[in-house]
Coordinates of C-alpha atoms and ligand atoms in Angstrom, one line a residue:
X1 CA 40.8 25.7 21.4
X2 CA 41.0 28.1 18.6
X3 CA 38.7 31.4 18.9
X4 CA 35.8 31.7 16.0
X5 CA 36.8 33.5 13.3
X6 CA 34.3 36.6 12.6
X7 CA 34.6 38.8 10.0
X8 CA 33.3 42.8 10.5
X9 CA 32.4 44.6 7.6
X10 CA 32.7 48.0 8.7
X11 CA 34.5 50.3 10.4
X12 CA 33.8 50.4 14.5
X13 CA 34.2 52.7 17.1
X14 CA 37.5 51.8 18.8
X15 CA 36.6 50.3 21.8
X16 CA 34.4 47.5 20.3
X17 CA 37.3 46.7 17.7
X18 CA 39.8 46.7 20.8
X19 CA 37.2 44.1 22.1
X20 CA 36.7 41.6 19.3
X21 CA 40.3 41.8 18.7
X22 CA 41.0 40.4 22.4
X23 CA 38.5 37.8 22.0
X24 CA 38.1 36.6 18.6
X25 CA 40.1 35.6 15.4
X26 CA 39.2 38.6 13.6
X27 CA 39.1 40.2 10.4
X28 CA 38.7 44.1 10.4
X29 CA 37.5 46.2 7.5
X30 CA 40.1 48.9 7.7
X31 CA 39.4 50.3 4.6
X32 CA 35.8 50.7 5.5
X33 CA 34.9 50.5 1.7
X34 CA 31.6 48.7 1.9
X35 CA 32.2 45.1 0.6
X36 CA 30.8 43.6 -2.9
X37 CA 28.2 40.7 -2.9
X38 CA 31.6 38.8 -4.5
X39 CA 33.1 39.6 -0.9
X40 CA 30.4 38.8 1.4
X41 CA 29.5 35.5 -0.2
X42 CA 33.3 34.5 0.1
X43 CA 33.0 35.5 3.5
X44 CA 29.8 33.4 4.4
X45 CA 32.3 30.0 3.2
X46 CA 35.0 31.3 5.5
X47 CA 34.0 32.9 8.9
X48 CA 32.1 31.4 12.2
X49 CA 30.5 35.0 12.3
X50 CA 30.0 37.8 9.9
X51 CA 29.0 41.2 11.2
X52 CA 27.3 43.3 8.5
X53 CA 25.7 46.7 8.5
X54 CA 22.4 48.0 6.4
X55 CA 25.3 48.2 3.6
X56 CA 25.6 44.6 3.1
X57 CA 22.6 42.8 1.4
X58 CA 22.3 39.0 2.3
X59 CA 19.8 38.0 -0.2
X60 CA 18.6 34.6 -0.4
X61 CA 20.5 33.6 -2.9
X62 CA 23.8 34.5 -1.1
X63 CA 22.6 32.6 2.5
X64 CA 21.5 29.3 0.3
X65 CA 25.4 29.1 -0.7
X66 CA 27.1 29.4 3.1
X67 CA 29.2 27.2 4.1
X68 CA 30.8 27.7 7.1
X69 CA 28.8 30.8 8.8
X70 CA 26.7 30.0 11.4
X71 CA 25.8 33.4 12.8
X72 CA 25.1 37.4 11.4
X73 CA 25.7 39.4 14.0
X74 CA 23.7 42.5 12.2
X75 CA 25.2 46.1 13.9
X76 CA 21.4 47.7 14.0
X77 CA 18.2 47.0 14.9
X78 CA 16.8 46.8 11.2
X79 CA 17.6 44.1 9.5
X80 CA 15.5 44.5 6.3
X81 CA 19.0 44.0 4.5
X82 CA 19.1 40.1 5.5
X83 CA 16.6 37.4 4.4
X84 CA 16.3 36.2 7.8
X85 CA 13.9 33.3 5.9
X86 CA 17.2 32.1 3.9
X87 CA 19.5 32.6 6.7
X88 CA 17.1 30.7 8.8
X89 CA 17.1 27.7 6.5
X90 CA 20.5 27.9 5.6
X91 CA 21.2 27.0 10.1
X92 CA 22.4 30.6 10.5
X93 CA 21.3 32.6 13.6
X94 CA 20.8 36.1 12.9
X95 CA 20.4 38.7 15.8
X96 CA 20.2 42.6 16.2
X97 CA 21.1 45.9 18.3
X98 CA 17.5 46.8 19.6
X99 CA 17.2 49.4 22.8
X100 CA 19.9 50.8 22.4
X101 CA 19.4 53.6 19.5
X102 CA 16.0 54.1 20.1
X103 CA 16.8 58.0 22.1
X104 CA 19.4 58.7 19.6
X105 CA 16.9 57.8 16.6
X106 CA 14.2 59.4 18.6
X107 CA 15.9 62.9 19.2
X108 CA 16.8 62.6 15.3
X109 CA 13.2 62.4 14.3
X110 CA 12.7 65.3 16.7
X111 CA 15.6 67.2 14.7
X112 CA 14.1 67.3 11.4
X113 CA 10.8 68.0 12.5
X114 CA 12.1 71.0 13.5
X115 CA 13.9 71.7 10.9
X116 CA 11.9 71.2 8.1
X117 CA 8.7 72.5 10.1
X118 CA 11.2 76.0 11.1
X119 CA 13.1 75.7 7.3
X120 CA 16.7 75.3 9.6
X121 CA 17.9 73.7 6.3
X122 CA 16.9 76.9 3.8
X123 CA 18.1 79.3 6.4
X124 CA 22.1 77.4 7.2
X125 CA 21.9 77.5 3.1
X126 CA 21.0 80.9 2.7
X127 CA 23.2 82.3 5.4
X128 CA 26.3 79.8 4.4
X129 CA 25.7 81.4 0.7
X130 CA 26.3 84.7 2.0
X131 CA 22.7 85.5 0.9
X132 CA 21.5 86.8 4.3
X133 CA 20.8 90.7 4.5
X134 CA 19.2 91.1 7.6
X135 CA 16.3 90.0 9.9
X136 CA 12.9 90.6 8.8
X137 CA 9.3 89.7 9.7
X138 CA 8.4 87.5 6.6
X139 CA 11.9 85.8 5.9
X140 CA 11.7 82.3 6.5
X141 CA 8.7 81.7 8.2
X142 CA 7.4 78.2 9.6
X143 CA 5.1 76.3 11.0
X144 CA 4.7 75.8 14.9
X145 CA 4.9 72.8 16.5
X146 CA 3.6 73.3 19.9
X147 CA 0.1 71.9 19.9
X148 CA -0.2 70.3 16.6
X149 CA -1.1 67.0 15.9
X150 CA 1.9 64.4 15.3
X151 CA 0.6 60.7 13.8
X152 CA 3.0 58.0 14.4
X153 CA 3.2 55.2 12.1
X154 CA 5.0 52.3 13.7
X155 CA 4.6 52.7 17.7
X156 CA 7.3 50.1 18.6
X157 CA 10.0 51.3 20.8
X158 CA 11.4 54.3 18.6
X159 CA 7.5 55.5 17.8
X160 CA 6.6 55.5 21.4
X161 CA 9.8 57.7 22.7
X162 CA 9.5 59.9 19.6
X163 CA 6.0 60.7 20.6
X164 CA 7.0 60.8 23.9
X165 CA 9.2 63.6 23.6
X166 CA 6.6 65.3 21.2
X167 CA 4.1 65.7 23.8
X168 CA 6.8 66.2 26.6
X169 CA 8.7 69.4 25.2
X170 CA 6.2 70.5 22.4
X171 CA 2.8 69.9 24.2
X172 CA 1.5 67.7 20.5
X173 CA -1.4 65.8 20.7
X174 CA -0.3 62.2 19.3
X175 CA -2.3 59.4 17.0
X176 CA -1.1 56.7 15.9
X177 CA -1.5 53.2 13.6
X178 CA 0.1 50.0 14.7
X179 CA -0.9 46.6 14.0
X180 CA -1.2 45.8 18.0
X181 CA -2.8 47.5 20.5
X182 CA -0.3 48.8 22.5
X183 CA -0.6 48.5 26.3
X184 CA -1.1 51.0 28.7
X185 CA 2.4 50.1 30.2
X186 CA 4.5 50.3 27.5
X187 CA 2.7 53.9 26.8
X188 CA 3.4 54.8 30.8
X189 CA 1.5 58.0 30.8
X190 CA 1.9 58.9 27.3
X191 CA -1.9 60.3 26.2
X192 CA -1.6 58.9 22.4
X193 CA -4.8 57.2 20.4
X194 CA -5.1 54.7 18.4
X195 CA -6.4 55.3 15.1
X196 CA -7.9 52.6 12.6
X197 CA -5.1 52.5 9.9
X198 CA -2.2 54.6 8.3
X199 CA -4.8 56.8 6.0
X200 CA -6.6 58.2 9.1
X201 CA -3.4 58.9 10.7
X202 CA -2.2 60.7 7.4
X203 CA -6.0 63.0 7.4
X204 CA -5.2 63.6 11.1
X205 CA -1.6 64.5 12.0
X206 CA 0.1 67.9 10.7
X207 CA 3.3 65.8 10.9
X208 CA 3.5 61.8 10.0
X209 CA 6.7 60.3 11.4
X210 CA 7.7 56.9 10.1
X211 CA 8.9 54.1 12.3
X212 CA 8.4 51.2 10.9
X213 CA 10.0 47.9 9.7
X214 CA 11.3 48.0 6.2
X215 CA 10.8 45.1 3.6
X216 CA 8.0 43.0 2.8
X217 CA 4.1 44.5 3.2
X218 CA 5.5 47.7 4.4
X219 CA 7.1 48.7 1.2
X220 CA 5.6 51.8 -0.1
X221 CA 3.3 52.0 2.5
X222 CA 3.7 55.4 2.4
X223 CA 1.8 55.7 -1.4
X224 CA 1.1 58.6 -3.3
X225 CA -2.8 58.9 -1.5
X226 CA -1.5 58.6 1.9
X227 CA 0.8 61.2 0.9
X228 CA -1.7 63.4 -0.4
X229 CA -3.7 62.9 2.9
X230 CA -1.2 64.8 4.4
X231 CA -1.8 67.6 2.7
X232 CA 0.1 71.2 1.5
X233 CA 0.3 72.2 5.4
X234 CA 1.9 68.8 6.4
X235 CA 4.8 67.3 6.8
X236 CA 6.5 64.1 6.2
X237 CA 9.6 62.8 8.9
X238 CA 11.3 59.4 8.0
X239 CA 13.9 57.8 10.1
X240 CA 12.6 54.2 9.3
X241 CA 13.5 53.1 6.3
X242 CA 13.9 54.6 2.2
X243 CA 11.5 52.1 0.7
X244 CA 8.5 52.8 3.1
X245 CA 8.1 55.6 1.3
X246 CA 7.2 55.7 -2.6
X247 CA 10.2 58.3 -3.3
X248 CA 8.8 59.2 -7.0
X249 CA 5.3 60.2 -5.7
X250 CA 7.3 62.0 -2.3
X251 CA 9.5 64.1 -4.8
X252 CA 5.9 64.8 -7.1
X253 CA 3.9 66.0 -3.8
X254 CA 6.7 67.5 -2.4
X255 CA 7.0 69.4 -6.3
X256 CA 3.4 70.4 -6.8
X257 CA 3.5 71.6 -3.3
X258 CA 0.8 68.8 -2.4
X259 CA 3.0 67.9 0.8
X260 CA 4.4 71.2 2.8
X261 CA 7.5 69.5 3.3
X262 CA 9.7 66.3 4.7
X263 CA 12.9 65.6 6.5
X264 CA 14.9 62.5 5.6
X265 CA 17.0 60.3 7.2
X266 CA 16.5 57.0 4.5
X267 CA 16.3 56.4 0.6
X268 CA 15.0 54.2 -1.2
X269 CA 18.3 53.1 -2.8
X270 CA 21.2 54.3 -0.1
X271 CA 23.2 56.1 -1.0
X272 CA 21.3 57.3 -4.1
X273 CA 19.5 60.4 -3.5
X274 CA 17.6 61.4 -6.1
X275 CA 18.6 64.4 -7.8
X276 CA 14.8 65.9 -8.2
X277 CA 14.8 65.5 -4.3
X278 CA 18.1 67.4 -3.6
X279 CA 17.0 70.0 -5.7
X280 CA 13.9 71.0 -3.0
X281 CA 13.6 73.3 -0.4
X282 CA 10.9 72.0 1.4
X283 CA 12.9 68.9 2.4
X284 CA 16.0 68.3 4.4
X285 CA 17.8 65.4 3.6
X286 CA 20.4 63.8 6.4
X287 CA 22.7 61.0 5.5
X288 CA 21.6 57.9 7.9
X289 CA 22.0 59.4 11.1
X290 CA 19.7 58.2 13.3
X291 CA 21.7 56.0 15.5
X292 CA 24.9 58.5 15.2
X293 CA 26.2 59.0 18.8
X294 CA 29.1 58.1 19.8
X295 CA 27.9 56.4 22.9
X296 CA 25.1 54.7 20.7
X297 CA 27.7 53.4 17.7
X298 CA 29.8 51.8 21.0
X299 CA 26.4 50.1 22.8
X300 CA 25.5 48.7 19.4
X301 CA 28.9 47.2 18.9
X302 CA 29.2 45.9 22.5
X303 CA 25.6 44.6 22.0
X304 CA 26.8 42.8 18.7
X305 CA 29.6 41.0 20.8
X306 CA 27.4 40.1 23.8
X307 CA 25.6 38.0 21.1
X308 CA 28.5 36.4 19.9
X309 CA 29.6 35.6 23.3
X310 CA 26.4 33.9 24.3
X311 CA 26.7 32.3 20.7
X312 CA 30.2 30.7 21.0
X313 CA 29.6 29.4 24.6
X314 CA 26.9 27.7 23.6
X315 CA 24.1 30.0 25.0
X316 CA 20.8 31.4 23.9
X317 CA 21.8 34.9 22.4
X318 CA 20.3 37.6 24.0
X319 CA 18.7 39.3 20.9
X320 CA 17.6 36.7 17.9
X321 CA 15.6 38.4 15.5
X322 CA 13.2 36.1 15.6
Ligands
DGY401 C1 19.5 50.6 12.3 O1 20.0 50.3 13.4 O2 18.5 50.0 11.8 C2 20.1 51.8 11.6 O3 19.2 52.3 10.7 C3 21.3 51.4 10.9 O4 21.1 50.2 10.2

């Protein structure tokens, strides 16, 4: 029987290509230029199964016109990027990478709380300038994070181990919105309350960190009020997704000095980075790293593949989005 064709769009680490190369008719993106809405709709009348990344958009009006695809195999657990309506409608299964980038994502929120809260971004710049003359007592001063108050938005899996290692290593009190209650088991020791909505989480927390879904209700959750309610001492930490956030009123508060500061992992438009917003100290801005291990980039692609395998023989697969 011939093996399912599948298309990947984007360069993988080398043991997953290794893999699909042994078991599949594959395609490889060996360029890893990200492909053009020309390319991926091509793709969705030629492949059994295309696996995309948050680079490749598959609006509705792309999935309406597939002909031949049947599954996205999406390599990451957010999958704001795909319509999963359309793809639904148009008899395409569309599954994700959840579990297994939720340390890696949670150590990166950890990273640039500390290092917008300790200004580890202003102090590599000013020493890499050759601007550094010395020590002294009121160079570069921060804020502390040992017993302040962090306020989760989003207490899925990610939410609930970056608060986890908040209140482990840096002894913060944690609130925190989600829609659901969350149970006492999934929390497993972790003292964290529940407040009534994002705004009281914004008055209460020194530091908001975002986790999130993108798309849909949540976009601009993150408004210019809610922004203001975390105040000049404050700080902002997004590893969710750009568009929770309404970037204009982020790089205003972040200007006026209305928000202390904010460390970035996602934009609004990827990889656009406003040119106000690189222009501020009082943010650090990292490219999309949350997930960037290499022992996370290989259990997402292996995860990718399991689903594929389940798919092809005619099994459930293990992680549908919905
Ligand atoms: C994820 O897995 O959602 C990462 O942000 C990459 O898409």
């Amino acid at each position: 029987m011939a093996k399912p064709r599948i298309l990947i769009t984007r360069k993988w680490p080398d043991a997953c290509e290794a893999r699909v190369r042994r078991d599949y008719d594959v395609v490889l993106n060996e360029t890893d230029e990200p492909l053009s809405q020309d390319d991926l709709q091509e793709a969705l009348g030629r492949f059994d199964a295309v696996c995309p990344t948050v680079t490749d958009r598959f609006s509705a009006h792309l999935l309406s016109k597939a002909a031949k695809t049947k599954l996205i195999g999406n390599f990451g657990v957010g999958f704001n990027h795909i319509d999963v309506d359309a793809a639904e409608e148009a008899g395409i299964t569309v599954t994700n990478t959840p579990g297994v980038l939720t340390d890696c994502t949670a150590d990166l929120a950890m990273t640039l709380m500390l290092m917008v809260t300790r200004r580890a971004g202003e102090g590599e710049r000013l020493v890499r300038a050759g601007d550094w003359h010395g020590w002294k007592p009121t160079q570069l001063v921060g804020a502390r994070l040992t017993g302040k108050t962090l306020g989760i938005v989003g207490m899925g899996r990610i939410g609930i181990a970056t608060a986890r290692r908040a209140q482990a290593g840096f002894g913060m009190n944690v609130v925190y919105y989600n829609r659901s209650e969350v149970s006492p088991e999934r929390l497993d020791g972790l003292k964290a309350e529940r407040l009534d909505d994002i705004d009281a989480v914004c008055e209460a927390a020194d530091i908001v960190s975002l986790h999130l879904p993108g798309g849909g209700a949540n976009s601009k959750v993150l408004d210019a009020g809610r922004i203001a309610k975390i105040g000049p001492e404050g700080f902002l930490v997004n590893t969710a997704r750009g568009d929770v956030v309404d970037e204009p009123a982020l790089i205003d508060a972040l200007h006026s000095g209305a928000l202390g500061g904010a460390g970035l992992d996602v934009y609004a438009a990827e990889p656009h980075v406003p040119e106000p917003l690189r222009a501020l100290d009082n943010v650090v801005l990292l490219p999309h790293l949350g997930s960037a291990t290499a022992e996370t980039r290989e259990a997402m692609g292996h995860m990718v593949l399991d689903n594929l395998d389940a798919f092809f023989a005619g099994r459930d697969v293990p992680n549908p989005v919905r």
